[in-house]
Short mmCIF file of C-alpha atoms and ligand atoms in Angstrom, two decimals:
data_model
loop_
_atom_site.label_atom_id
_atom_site.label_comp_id
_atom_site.label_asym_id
_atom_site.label_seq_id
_atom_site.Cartn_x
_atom_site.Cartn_y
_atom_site.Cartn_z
CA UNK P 1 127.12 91.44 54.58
CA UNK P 2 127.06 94.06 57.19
CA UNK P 3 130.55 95.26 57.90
CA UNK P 4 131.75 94.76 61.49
CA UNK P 5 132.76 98.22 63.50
CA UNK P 6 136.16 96.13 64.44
CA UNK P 7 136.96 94.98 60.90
CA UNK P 8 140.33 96.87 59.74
CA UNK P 9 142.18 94.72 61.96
CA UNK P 10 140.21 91.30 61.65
CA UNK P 11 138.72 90.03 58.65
CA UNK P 12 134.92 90.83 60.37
CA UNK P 13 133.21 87.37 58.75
CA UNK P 14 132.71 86.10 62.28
CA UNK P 15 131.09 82.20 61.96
CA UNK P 16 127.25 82.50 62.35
CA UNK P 17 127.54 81.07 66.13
CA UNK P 18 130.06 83.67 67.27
CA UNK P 19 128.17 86.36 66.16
CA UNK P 20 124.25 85.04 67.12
CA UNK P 21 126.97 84.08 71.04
CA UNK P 22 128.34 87.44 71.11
CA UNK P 23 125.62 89.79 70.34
CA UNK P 24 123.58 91.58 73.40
CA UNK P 25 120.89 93.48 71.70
CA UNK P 26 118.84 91.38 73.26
CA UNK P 27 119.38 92.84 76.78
CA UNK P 28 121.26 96.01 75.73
CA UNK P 29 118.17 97.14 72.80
CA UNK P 30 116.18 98.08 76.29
CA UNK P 31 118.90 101.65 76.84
CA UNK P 32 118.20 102.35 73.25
CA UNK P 33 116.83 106.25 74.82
CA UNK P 34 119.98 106.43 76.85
CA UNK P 35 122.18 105.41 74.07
CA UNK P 36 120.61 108.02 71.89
CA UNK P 37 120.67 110.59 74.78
CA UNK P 38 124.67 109.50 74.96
CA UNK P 39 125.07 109.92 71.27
CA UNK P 40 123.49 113.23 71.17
CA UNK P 41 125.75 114.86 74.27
CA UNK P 42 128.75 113.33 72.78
CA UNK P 43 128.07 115.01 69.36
CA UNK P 44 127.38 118.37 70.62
CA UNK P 45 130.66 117.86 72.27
CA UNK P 46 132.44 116.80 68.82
CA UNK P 47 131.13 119.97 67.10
CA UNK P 48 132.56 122.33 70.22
CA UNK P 49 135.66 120.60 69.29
CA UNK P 50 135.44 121.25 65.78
CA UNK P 51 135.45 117.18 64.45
CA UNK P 52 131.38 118.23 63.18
CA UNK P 53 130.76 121.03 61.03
CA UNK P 54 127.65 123.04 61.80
CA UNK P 55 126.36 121.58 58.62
CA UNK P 56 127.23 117.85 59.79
CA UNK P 57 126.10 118.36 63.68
CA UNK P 58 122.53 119.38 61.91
CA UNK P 59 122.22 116.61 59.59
CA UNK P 60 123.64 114.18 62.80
CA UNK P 61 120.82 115.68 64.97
CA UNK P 62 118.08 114.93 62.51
CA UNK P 63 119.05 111.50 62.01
CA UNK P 64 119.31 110.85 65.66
CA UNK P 65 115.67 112.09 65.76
CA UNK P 66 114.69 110.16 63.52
CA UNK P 67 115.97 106.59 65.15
CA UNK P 68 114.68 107.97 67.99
CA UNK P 69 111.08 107.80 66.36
CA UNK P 70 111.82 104.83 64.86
CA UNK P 71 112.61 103.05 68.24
CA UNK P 72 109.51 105.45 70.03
CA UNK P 73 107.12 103.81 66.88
CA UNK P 74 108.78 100.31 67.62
CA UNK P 75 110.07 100.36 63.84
CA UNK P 76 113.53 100.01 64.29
CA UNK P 77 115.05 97.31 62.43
CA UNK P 78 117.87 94.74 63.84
CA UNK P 79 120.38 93.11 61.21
CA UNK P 80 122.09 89.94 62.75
CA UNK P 81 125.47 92.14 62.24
CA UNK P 82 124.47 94.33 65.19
CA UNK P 83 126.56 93.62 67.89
CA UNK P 84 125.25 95.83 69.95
CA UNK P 85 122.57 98.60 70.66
CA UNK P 86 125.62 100.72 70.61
CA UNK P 87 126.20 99.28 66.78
CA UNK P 88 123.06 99.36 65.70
CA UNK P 89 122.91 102.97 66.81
CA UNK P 90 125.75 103.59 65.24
CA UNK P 91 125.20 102.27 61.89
CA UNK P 92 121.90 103.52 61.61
CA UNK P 93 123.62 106.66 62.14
CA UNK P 94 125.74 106.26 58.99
CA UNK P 95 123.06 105.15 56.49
CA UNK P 96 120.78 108.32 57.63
CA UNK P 97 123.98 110.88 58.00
CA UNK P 98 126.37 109.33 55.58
CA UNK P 99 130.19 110.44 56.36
CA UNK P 100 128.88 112.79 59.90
CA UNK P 101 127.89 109.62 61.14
CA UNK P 102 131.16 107.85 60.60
CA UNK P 103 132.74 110.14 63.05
CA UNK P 104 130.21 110.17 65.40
CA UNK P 105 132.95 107.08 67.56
CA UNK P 106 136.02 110.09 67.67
CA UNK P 107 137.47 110.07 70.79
CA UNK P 108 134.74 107.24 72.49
CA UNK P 109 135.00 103.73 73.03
CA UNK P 110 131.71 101.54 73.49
CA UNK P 111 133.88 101.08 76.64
CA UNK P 112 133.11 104.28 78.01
CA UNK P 113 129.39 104.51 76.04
CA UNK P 114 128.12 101.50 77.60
CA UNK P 115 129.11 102.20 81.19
CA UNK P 116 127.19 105.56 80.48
CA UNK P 117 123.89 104.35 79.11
CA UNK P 118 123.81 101.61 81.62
CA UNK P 119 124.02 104.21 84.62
CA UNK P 120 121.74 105.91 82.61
CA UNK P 121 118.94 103.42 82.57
CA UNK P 122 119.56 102.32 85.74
CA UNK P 123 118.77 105.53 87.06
CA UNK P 124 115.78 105.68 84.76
CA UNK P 125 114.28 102.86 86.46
CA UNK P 126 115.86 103.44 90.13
CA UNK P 127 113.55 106.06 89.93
CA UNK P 128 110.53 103.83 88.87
CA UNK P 129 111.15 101.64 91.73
CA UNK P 130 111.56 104.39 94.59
CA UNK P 131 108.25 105.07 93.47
CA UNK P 132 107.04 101.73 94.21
CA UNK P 133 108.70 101.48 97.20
CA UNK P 134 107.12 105.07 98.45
CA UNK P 135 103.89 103.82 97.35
CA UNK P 136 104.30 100.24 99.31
CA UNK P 137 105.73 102.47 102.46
CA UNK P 138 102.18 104.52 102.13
CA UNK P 139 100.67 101.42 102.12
CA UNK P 140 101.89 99.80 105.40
CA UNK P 141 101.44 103.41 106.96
CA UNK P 142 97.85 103.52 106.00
CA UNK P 143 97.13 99.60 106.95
CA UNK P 144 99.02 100.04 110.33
CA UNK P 145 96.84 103.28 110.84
CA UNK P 146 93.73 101.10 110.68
CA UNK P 147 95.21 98.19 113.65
CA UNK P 148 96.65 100.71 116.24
CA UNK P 149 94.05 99.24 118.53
CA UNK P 150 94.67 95.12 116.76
CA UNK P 151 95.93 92.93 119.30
CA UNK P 152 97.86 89.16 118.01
CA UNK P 153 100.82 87.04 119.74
CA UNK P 154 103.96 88.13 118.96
CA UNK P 155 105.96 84.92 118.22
CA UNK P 156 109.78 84.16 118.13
CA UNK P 157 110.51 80.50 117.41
CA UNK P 158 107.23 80.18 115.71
CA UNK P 159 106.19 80.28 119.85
CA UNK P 160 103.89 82.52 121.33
CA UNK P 161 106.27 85.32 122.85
CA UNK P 162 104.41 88.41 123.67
CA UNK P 163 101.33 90.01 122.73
CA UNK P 164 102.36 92.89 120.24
CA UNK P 165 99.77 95.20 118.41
CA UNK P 166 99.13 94.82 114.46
CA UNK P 167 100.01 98.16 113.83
CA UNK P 168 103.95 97.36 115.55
CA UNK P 169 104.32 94.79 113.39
CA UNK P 170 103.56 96.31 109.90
CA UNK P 171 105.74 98.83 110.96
CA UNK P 172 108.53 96.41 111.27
CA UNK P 173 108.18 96.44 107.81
CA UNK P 174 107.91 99.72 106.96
CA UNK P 175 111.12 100.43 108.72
CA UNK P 176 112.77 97.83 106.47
CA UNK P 177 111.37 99.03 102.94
CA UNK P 178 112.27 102.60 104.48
CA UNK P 179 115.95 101.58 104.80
CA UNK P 180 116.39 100.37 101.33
CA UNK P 181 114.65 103.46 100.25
CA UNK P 182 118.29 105.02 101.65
CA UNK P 183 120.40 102.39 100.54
CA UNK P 184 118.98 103.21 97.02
CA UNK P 185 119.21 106.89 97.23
CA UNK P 186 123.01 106.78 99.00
CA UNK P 187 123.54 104.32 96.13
CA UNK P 188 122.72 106.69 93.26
CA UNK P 189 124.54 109.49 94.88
CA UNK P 190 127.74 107.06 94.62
CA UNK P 191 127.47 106.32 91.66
CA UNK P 192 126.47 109.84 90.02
CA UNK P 193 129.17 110.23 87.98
CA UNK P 194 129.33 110.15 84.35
CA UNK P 195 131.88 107.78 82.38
CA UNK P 196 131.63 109.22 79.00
CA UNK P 197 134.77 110.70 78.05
CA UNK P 198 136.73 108.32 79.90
CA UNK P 199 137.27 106.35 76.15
CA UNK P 200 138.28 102.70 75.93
CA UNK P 201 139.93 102.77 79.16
CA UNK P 202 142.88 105.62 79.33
CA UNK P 203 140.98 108.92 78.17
CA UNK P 204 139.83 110.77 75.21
CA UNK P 205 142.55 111.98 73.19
CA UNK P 206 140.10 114.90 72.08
CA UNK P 207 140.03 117.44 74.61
CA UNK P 208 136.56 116.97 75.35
CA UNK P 209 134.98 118.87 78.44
CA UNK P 210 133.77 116.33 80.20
CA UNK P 211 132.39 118.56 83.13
CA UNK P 212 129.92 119.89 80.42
CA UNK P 213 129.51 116.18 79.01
CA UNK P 214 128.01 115.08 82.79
CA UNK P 215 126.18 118.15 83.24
CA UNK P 216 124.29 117.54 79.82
CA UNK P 217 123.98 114.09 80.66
CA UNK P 218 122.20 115.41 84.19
CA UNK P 219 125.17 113.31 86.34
CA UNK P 220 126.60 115.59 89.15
CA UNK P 221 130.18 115.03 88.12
CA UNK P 222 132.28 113.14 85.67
CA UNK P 223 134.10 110.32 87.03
CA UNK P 224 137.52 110.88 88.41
CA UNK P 225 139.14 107.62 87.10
CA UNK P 226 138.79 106.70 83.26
CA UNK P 227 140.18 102.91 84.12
CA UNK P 228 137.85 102.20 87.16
CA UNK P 229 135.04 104.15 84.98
CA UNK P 230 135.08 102.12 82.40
CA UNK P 231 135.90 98.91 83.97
CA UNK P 232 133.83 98.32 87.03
CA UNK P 233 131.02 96.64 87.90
CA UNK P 234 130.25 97.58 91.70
CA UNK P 235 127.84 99.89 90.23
CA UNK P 236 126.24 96.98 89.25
CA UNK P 237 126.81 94.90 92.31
CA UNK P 238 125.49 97.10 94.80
CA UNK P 239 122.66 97.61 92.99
CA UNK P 240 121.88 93.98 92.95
CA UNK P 241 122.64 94.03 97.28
CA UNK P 242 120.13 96.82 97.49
CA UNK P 243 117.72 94.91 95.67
CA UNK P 244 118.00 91.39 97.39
CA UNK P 245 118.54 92.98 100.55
CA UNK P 246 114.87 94.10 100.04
CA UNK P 247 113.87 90.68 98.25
CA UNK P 248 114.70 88.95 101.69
CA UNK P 249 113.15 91.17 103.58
CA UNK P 250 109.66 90.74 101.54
CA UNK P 251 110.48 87.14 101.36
CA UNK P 252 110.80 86.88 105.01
CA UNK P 253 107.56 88.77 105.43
CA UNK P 254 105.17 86.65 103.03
CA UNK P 255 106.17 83.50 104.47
CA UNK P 256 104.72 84.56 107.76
CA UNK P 257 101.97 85.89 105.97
CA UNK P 258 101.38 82.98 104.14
CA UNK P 259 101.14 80.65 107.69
CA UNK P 260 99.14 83.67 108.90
CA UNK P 261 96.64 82.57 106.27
CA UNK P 262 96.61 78.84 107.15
CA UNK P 263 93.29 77.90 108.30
CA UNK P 264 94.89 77.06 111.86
CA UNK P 265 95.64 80.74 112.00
CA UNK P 266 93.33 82.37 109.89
CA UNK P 267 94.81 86.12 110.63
CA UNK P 268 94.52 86.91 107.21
CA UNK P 269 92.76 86.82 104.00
CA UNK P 270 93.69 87.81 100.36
CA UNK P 271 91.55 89.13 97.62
CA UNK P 272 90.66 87.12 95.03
CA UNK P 273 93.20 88.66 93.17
CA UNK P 274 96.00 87.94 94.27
CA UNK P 275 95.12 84.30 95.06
CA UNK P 276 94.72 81.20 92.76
CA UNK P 277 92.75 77.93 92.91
CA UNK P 278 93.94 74.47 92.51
CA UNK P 279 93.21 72.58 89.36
CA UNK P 280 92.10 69.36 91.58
CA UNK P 281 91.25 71.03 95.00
CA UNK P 282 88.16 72.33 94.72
CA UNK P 283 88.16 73.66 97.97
CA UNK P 284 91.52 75.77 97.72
CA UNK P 285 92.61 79.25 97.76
CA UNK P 286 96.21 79.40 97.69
CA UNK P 287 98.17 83.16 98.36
CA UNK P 288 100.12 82.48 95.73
CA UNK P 289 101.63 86.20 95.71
CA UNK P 290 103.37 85.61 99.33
CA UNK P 291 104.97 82.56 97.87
CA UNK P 292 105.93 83.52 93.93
CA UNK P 293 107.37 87.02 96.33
CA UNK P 294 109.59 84.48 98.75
CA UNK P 295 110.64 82.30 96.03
CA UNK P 296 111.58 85.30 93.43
CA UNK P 297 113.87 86.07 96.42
CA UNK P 298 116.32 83.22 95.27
CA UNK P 299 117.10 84.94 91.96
CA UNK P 300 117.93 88.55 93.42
CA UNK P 301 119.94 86.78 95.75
CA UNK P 302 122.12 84.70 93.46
CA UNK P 303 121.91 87.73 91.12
CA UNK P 304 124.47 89.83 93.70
CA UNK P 305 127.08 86.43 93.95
CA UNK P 306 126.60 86.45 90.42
CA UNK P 307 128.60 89.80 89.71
CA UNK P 308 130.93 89.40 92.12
CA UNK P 309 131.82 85.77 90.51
CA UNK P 310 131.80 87.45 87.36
CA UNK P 311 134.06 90.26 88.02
CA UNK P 312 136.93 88.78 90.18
CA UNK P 313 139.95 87.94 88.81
CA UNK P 314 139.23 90.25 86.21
CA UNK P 315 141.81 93.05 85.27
CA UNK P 316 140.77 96.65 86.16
CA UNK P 317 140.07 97.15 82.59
CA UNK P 318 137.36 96.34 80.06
CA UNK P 319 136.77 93.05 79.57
CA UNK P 320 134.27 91.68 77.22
CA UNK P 321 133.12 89.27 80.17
CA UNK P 322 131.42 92.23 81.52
CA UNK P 323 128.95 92.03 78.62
CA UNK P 324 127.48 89.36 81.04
CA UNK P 325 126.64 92.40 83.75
CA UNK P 326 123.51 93.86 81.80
CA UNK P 327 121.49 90.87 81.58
CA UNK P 328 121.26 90.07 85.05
CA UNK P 329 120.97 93.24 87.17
CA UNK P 330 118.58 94.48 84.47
CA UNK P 331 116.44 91.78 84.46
CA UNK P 332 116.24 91.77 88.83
CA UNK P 333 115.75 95.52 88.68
CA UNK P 334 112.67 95.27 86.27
CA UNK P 335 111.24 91.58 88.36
CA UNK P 336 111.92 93.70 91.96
CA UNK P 337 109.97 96.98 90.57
CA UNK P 338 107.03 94.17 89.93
CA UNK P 339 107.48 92.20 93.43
CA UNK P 340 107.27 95.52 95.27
CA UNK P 341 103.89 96.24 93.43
CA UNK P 342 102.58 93.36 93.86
CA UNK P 343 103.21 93.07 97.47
CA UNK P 344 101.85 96.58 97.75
CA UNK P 345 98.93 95.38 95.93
CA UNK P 346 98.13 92.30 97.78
CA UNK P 347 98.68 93.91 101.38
CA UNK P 348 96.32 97.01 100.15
CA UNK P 349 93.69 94.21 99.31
CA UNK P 350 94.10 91.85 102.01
CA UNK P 351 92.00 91.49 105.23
CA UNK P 352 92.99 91.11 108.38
CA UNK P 353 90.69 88.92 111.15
CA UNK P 354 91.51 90.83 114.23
CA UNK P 355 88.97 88.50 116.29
CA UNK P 356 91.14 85.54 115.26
CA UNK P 357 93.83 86.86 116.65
CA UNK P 358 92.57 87.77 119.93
CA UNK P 359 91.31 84.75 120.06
CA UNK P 360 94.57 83.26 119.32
CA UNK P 361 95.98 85.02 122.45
CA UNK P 362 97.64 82.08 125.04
CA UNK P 363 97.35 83.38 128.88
CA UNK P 364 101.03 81.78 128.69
CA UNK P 365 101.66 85.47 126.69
CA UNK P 366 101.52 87.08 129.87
CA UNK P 367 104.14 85.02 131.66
CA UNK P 368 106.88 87.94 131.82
CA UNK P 369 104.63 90.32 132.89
CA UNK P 370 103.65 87.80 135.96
CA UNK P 371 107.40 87.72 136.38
CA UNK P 372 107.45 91.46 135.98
CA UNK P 373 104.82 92.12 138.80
CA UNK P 374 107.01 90.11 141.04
CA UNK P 375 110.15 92.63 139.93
CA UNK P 376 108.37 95.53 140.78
CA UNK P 377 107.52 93.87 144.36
CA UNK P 378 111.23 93.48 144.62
CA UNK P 379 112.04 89.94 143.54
CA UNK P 380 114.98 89.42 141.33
CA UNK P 381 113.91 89.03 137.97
CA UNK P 382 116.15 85.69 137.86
CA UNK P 383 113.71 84.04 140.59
CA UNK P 384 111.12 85.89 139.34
CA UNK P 385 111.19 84.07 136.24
CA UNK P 386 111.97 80.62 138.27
CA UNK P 387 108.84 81.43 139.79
CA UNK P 388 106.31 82.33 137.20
CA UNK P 389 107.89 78.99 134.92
CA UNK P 390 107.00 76.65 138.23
CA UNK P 391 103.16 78.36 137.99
CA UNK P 392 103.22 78.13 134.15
CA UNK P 393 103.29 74.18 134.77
CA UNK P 394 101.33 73.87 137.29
CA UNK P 395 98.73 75.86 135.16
CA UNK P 396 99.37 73.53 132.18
CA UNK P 397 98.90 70.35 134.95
CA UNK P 398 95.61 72.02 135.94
CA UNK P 399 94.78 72.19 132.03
CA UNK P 400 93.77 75.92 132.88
CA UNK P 401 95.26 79.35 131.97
CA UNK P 402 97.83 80.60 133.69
CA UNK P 403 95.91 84.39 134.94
CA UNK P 404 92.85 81.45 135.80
CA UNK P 405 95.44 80.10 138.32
CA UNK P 406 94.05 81.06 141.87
CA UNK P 407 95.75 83.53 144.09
CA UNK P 408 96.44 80.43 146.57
CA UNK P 409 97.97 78.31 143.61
CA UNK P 410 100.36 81.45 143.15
CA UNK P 411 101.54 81.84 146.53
CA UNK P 412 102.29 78.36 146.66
CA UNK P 413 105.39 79.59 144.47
CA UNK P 414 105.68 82.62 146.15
CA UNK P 415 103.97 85.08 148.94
CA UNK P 416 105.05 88.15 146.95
CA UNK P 417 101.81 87.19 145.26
CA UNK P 418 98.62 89.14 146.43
CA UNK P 419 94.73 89.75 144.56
CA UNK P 420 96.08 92.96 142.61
CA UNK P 421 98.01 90.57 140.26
CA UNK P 422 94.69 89.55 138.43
CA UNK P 423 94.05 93.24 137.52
CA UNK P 424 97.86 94.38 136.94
CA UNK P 425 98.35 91.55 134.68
CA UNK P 426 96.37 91.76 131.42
CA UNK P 427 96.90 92.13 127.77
CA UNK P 428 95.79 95.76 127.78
CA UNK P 429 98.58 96.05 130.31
CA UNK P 430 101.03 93.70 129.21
CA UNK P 431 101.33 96.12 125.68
CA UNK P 432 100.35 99.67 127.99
CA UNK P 433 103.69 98.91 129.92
CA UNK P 434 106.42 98.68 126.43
CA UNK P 435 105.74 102.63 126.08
CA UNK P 436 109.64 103.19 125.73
CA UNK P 437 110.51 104.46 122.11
CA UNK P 438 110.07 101.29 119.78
CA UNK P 439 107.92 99.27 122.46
CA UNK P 440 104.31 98.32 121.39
CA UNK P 441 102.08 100.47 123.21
CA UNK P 442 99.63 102.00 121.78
CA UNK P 443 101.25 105.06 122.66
CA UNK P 444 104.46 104.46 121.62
CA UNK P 445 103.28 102.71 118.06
CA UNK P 446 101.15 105.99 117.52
CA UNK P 447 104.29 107.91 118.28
CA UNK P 448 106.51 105.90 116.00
CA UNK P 449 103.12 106.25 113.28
CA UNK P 450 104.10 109.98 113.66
CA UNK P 451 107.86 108.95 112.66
CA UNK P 452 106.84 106.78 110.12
CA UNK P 453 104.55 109.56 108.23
CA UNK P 454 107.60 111.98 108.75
CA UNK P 455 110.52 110.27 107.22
CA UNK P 456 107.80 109.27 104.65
CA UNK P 457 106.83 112.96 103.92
CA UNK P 458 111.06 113.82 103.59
CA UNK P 459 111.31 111.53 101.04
CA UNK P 460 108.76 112.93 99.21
CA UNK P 461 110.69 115.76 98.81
CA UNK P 462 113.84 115.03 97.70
N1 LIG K 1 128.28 95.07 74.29
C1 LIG K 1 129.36 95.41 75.14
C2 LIG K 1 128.96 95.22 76.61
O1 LIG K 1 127.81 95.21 76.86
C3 LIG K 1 129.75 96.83 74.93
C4 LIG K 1 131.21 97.11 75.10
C5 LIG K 1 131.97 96.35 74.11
N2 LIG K 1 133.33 96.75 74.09
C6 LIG K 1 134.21 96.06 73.41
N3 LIG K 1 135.40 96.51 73.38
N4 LIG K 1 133.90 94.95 72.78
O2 LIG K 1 129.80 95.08 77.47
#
């Protein structure tokens, strides 16, 4: 049997269920390039320091490259005594390098080692995902370009509002994937500190440089703290927030979508694939994507409680709880790199029915701007809007459209009324008139199109 790395002080012959309950390769084997990267830093640090001999540091290097091919060719082999990728690393190490390996743990704790590969991979797949959200961001930029001219009713309470333009609304997204493309970058800047070095939760005893440890690590500073390095978890938390904060921004999104694509409305279609049939409906085609996307939601969400929960009432220090971090956040950073694609992929595919929405367009949409016409007569909006609600009923008692009401049947409410208000009030008008910054006029959606493409273009660049 396999000894344990822990097994001066305790006998190591763990029962079978501790060991198969304890052990995190399952999660942890996916930083298996990180942990390698961590082990080769922190040995080129042990030789500056004299613990490797040139000889040793050589044969240490080899036999790093060598699991590293091993993993790379999917040929690494698992015994049930690994605790850890960290262990298995480790005592891979030893059988390849002999005694070199065996002080390849000097002055490092998996304490500090796992809060470094875990940064580590999170930033490898940060990266993925800012990619995805660039491309989705692209994506909404190019649809909205196509529906500048796109009319449909704006709704709040699921109740016709105002008329707004297609283009306005996908933007409303954009904006939102656009902000947690700077949560994500502010977060990585946080958290761009490296904790190796720090040891179990005091320091390394060796005086290792741990300036040169980050810098070979590519972090832009080693942390200042070894106990708070070593021993928390908001790196993991806020991670999780900037990732649900998205989730229920999607999720918010395909549910509208989703009604959008009810044959009532019928603003919307999706491809083929990105739908699915039912196994006794013949007749259906369900957007499946909007709802898997909304209900995925529930999981990133629970996933940020989830770290919190697990890390109050903890002390400041390591705590083998925290082994309970990794599975988690890794798992909703991997599922939110797919939702984001998928969305992507199912907006880039879908089609939108513009006709159906202009045909969806209530008169009753154009109720403020009545009131407005009256305001720029010189009626106080407040009986403005007293008046325009008294003509919106009697239109609805006439069973006809409000702008079909006659010029009489308006002055019955009010003489402020004269013939010009049947050409002043229109939907071309109605969005013509919100040209302030952020208003849905053509104009200013074209202008905020132009915004859009720029803050786009900056991120590109960083
Ligand atoms: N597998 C552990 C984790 O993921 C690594 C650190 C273990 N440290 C310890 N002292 N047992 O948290």
């Amino acid at each position: 049997m396999q000894k344990k790395v822990w097994s001066g002080r305790v006998s190591g012959s763990v029962s079978q269920l501790m060991e198969e309950y304890s052990r995190s390769t399952e999660t942890d084997h996916l930083m298996w390039r990180e942990d390698i990267a961590v082990n080769r830093a922190w040995a080129a640090e042990l030789a500056h320091i004299g613990i490797f001999t040139p000889d040793e540091i050589t044969r240490i290097t080899e036999a790093l490259a060598t699991i590293e091919q091993e993993f790379s060719n999917d040929q690494f082999t698992f015994l049930p005594s690994d605790e850890d990728i960290h262990v298995a690393i480790e005592r891979r190490l030893t059988e390849l390098a002999g005694e070199a390996g065996a002080r390849i743990h000097t002055g490092r704790s998996r304490n500090d080692q796992v809060a470094t590969d875990a940064r580590l991979w999170i930033r490898r797949m940060a990266g993925d995902w800012r990619e995805a959200l660039l491309a989705l961001q692209a994506t909404l930029l190019a649809r909205a370009e196509e529906h500048v001219d796109t009319v449909l009713p704006g709704y709040t309470h699921w109740q016709q509002a105002q008329p707004i333009l297609l283009a306005h609304y996908l933007l409303a997204i954009f904006w939102g994937v656009d902000r947690t493309v700077q949560r994500l970058d502010e977060y990585l800047a946080r958290f761009d500190e490296c904790p190796l070095g720090c040891g179990a939760l005091a320091g390394s005893a060796f005086p290792v440089d741990r300036e040169r440890l980050a810098q070979e690590l590519g972090f832009a500073r080693p942390s200042p703290n070894s106990i708070d390095a070593t021993g928390d978890r908001e790196v993991f938390a806020e991670l999780l927030f900037v990732i649900s904060t998205l989730a229920t921004l999607l999720s918010r999104v395909c549910g509208e979508l989703q009604i959008w694509n009810a044959h009532e409305f019928g603003f919307i279609e999706f491809a083929d694939a990105h739908a699915t049939g039912s196994s006794m409906m013949p007749q259906k085609k369900n957007p499946d994507a909007m709802e898997l996307i909304r209900g995925k939601a529930a999981a990133a969400i629970a996933a940020g409680a989830q770290l919190q929960v697990l890390s109050k009432g903890l002390p400041l220090t390591y705590n083998r709880d925290l082994q309970e971090d990794k599975p988690v956040t890794f798992r909703m950073l991997q599922e939110i790199i797919l939702t984001t694609r998928l969305f992507d992929e199912a907006l880039a595919g879908a089609v939108f029915y513009s006709e159906r929405m202009a045909a969806a367009l209530d008169d009753n949409l154009l109720a403020t701007d009545l009131a407005d016409y009256l305001v720029e007569k010189g009626v106080p909006f407040r009986q403005a809007h007293e008046i325009v609600g008294q003509a919106v009923r009697r239109a609805l008692e006439k069973k006809c459209a409000l702008m079909q009401l006659s010029l009489q049947d308006l002055r019955a409410f009010s003489d402020v009324f004269e013939q010009d208000v049947f050409e002043k009030v229109t939907f071309a008008n109605s969005l013509a008139r919100r040209s302030s910054t952020g208003g849905t006029a053509p104009g200013a959606v074209r202008r905020q199109l132009a915004a859009a493409k720029e803050s786009l273009g900056e991120y590109g660049d960083r």
